[in-house]
Each structure stands twice: as C-alpha cells, then as structure tokens.
Short mmCIF file of C-alpha atoms in Angstrom, two decimals:
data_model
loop_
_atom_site.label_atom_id
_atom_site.label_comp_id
_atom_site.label_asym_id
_atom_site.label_seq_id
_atom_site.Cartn_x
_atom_site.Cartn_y
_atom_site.Cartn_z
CA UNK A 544 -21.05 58.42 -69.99
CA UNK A 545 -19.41 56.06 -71.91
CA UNK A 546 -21.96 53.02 -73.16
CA UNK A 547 -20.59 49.02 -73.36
CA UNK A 548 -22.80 47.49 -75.52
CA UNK A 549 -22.36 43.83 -75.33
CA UNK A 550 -23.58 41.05 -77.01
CA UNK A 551 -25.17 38.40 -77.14
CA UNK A 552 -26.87 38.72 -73.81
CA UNK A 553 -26.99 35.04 -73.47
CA UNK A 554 -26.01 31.92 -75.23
CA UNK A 555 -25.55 27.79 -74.73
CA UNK A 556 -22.65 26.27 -75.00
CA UNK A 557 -21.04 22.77 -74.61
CA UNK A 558 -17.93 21.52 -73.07
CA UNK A 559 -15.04 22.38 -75.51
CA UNK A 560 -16.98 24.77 -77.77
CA UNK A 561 -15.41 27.98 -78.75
CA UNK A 562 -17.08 30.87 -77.29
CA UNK A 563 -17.00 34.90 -78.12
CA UNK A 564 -18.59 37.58 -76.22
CA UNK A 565 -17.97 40.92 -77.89
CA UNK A 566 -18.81 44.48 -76.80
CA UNK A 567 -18.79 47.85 -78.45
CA UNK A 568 -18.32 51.49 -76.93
CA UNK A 569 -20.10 53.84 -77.92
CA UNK A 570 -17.02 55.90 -78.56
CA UNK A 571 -13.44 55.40 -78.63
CA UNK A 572 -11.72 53.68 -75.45
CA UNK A 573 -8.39 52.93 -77.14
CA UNK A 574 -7.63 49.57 -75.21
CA UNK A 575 -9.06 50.59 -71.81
CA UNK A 576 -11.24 47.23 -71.38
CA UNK A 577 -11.41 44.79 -68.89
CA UNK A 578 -13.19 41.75 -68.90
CA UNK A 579 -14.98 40.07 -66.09
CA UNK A 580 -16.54 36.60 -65.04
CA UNK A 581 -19.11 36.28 -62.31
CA UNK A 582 -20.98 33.29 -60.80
CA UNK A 583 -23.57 33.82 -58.82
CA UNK A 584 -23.48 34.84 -55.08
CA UNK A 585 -20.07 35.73 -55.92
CA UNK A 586 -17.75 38.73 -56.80
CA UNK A 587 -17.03 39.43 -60.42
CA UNK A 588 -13.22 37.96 -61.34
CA UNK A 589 -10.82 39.74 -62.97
CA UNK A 590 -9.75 37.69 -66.58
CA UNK A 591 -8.62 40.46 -68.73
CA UNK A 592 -7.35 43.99 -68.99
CA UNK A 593 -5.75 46.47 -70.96
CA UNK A 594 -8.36 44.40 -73.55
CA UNK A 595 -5.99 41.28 -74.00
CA UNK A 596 -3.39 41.41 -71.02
CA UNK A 597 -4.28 38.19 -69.05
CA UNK A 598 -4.65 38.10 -65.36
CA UNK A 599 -2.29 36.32 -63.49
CA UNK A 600 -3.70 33.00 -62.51
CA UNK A 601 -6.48 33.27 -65.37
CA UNK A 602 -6.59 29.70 -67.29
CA UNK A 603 -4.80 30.76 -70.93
CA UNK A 604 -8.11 29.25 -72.64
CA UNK A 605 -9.39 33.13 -72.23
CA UNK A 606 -8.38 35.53 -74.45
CA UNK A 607 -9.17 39.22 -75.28
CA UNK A 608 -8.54 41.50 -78.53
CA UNK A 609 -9.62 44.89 -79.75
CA UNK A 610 -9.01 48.56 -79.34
CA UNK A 611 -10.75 51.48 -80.37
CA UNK A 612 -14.71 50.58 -79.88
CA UNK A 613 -14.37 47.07 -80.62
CA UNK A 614 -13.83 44.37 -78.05
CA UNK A 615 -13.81 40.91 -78.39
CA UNK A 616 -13.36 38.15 -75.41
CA UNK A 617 -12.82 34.38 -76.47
CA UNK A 618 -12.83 31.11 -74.25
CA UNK A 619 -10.76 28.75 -76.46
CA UNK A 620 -12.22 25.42 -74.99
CA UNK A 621 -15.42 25.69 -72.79
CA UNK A 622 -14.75 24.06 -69.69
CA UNK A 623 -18.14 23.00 -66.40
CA UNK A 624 -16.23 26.08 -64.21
CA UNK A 625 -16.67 28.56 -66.80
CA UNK A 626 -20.22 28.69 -67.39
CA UNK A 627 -20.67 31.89 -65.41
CA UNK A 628 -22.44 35.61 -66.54
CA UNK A 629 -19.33 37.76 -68.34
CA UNK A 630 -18.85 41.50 -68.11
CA UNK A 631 -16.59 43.90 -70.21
CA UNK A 632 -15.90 47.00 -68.32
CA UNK A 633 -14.67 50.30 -70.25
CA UNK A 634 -11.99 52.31 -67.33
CA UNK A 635 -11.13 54.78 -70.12
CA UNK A 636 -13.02 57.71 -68.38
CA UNK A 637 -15.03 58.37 -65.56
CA UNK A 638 -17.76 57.38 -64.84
CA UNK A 639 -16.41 53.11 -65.66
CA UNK A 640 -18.84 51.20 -67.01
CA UNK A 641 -19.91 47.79 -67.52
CA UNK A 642 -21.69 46.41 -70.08
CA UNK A 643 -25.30 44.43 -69.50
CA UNK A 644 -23.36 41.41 -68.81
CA UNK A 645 -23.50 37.76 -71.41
CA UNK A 646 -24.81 34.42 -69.49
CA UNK A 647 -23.16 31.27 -70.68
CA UNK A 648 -25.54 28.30 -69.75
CA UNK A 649 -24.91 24.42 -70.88
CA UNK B 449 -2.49 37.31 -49.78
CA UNK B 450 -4.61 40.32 -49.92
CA UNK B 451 -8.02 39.88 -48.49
CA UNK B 452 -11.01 42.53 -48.52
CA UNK B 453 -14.16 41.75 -46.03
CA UNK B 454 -16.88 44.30 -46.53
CA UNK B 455 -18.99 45.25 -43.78
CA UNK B 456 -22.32 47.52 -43.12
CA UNK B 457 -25.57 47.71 -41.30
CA UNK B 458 -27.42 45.64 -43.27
CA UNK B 459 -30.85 47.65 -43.35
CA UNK B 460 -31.30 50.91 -43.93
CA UNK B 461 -34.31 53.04 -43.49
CA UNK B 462 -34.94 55.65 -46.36
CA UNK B 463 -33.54 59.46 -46.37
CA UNK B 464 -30.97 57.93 -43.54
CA UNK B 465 -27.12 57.58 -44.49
CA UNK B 466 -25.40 54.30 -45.51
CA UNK B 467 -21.98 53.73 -44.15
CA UNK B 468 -19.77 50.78 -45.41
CA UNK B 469 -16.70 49.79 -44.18
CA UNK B 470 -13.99 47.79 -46.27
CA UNK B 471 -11.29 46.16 -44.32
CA UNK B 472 -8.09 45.06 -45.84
CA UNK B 473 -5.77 42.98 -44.88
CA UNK B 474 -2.98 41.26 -46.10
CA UNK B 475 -1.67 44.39 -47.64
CA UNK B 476 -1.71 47.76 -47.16
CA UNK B 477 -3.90 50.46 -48.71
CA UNK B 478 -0.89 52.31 -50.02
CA UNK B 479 0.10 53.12 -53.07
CA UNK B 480 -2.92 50.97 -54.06
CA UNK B 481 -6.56 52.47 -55.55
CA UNK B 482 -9.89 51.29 -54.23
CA UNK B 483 -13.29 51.00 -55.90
CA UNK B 484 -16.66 50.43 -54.90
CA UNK B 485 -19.25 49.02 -57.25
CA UNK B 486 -22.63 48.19 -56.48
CA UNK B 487 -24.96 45.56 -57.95
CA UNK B 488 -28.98 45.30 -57.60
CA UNK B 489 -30.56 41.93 -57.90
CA UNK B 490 -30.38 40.29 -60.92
CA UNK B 491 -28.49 43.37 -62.53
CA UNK B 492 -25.12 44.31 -63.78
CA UNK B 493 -22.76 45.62 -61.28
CA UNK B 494 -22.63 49.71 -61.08
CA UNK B 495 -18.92 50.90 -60.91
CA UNK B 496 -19.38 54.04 -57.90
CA UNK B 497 -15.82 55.31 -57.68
CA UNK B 498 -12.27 55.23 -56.37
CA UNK B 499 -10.23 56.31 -54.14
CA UNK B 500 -6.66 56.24 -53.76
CA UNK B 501 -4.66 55.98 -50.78
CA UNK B 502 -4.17 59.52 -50.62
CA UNK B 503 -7.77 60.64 -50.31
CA UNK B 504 -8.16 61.87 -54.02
CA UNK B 505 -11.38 60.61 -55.10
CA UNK B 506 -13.43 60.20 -58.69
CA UNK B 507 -16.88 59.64 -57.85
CA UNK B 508 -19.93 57.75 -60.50
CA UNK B 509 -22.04 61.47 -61.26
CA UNK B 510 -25.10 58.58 -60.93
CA UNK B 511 -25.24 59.26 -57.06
CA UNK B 512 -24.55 62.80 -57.24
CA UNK B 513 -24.09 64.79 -54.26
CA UNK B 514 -24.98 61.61 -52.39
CA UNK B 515 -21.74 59.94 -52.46
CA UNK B 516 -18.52 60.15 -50.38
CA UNK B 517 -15.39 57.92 -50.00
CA UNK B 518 -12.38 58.03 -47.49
CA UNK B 519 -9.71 56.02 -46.39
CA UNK B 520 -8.00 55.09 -42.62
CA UNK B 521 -4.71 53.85 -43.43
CA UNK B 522 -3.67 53.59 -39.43
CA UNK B 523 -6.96 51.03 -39.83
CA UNK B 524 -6.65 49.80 -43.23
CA UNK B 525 -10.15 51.05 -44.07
CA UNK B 526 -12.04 52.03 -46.74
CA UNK B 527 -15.39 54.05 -46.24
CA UNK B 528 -18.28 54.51 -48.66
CA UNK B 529 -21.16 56.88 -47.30
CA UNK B 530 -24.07 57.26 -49.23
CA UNK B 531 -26.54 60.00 -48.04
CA UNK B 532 -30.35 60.18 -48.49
CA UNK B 533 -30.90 56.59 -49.32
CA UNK B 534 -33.90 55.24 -51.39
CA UNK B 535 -34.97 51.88 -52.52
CA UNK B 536 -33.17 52.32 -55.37
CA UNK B 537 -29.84 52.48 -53.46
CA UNK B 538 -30.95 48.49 -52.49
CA UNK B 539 -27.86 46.37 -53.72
CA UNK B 540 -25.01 44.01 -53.19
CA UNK B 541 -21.81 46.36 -52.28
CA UNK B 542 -18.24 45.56 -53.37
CA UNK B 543 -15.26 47.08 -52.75
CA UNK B 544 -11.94 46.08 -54.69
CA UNK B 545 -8.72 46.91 -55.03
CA UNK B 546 -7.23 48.79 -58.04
CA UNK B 547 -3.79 49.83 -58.91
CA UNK B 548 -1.59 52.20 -58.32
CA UNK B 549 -1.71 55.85 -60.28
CA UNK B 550 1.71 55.32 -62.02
CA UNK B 551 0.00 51.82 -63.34
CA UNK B 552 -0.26 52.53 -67.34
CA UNK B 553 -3.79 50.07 -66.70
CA UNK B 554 -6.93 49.76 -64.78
CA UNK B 555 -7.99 47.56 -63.18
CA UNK B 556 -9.74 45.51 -60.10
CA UNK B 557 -8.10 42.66 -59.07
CA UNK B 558 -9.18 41.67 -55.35
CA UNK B 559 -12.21 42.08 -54.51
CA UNK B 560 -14.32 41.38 -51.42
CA UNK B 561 -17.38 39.04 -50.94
CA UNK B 562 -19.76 41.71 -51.25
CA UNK B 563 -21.94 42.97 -48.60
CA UNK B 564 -25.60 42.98 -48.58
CA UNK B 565 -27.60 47.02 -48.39
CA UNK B 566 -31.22 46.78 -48.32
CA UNK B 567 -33.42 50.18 -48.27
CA UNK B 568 -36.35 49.82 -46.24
CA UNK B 569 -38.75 51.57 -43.54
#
C-alpha cells in the first residue's frame, strides 16, 4: 500500500497566520490527493481534491498544490473555525490511504 | 440535500459479525460510489472500501476475507458486514458518498455522522 507521510504532526498557530501542512507518498500518485479537515466528534470534511480543486462551499483561504509525491495544503489566513486535525488522503490506488493526520491548536 | 445517517448495533461480542447499515436520503444511490472508513479512538481514519451502485466492490486487503459491502437501492442502503470481529475492529464507522465511475476524480463529499462499533464480550 501506498504510504502518506505527512508532516508536521502538530503545530500552533494564531489568527491570520499562514499555515502549510504537506505530505509525501511514498511513490508516485500523480494528483490523486484529497485533503481533509476534522474536528472532533465529527466527520472528516472534504476541502480539496484532485490535490488543488476546491470543494464547493470550502472558504477560498484553503488551497492545495502538488503532483507526483509531493503535496502541499495552505490556509491563507488562519481563522477560530479552522483550528481542527487535517488529513491528506492518496485515492490513486487501492487500498486509499490517509496520512497520520496534522493538529492545528491556538 | 443529500443526507447519510449510519446505523448499527452498537456492541459487538468477539468472533460475532458486525452489520452496518447506511441510509441515504436526499438522493439516490445511483450512479453515485460509497465508502466506508473506519476510525479508532484517537487515530486516523482507515479508508475500508467502496462500492458502487452496481454492486462492484474494491475492498481495504487490511480486513481480508472479513469484509463485505452491498447495496439496496429499492431501500437506499448501504451495508458493511464485517465477520469475526476482534477488539481491534473497535471504531467510529463512516460511510460517505463518492462519485460516479465516469468522474476523472475521487473523492468523498457527504458523509454521515459516524456510528459508534465497540468489540466486547
């Protein structure tokens, strides 16, 4: 299977900071990445796929870039709601899989 | 809108089989893919498989044998059955929806609340 490493597995943050999560596949995945944002008790949310295709609805602050192994996703201006736990997701090839997830705190 | 409500037993004693129902509605299943993904406490979730609304399937080799998904479209439904459970099968079930097989992306969009599995005698 596939591996997502992502990174870091946690950071802090302030309102308005730039933030960048980035993960790497352990092979090539062309732009098959989709990237997820979680809070807890509650389903992941679909932000990104196709590695920089925006979600409908998704706040244009979030951005995504990368193909091949690298993957990159951005939050332009930190705002309370997105503090959350972030997961990239490789749907190349079966099996999918996520990577270990980044927390955002304050 | 579409809506997904997963449902299930709850508790589960080991080497019995797990059955989990996903109910759409708002939409139907058709021509739609739908994915279960599982996630143990304080873990990252565990993509399991999908099916489409045909019945083809593509299941996570993690569970093996163990796994099987299937679809009701008369009902809207989408089963997950997961055979000879263990502790380790303990875990916050998902289902969500997917898109179609002529989509040039994947993808899971909608997804349900999540329903909670625990593994124990």
């Amino acid at each position: 299977a596939i591996q997502m490493t992502q990174s870091p597995s946690s950071l802090s943050a302030s309102v308005g900071d730039r933030v960048t999560i980035t993960c790497r596949a352990s092979q090539g995945i062309r732009n098959d990445v989709g990237w997820y944002q979680q809070k807890p008790g509650k389903a992941p949310k679909l932000l990104i796929y196709g590695a920089s295709t925006l979600q409908s609805g998704v706040p244009s602050r979030f951005s995504g870039s990368g193909s091949g192994t690298d993957f990159t996703l951005t939050i332009r201006s930190l705002q309370p709601e997105d503090f959350a736990t972030y997961y990239c997701l490789q749907d190349f090839t079966y099996p999918w899989t996520f990577g270990q997830g980044t927390q955002v705190e304050i | 809108q579409v809506q997904l409500q997963e449902s299930g037993p709850g508790l589960v004693k080991p080497s019995e089989t797990l059955t989990l129902t996903c109910s759409v509605s708002g939409g139907a299943l058709s021509p739609y893919s739908w994915n279960w993904i599982r996630q143990p406490a304080g873990k990252g979730p565990e993509w399991i498989g999908r099916i489409y609304s045909s019945g083809s399937a593509k299941y996570n080799a993690f569970l093996g044998s163990r796994v099987t998904m299937s679809v009701d479209t008369s009902k809207n439904q989408v089963f997950l059955q997961v055979t000879s459970v263990t502790a380790a099968d303990t875990a916050v079930y998902f289902c969500a929806r997917g898109p179609p097989f002529t989509s040039q992306y994947n993808y899971m969009d909608v997804w349900g609340k999540g329903t909670t599995v625990t593994v124990s005698s």
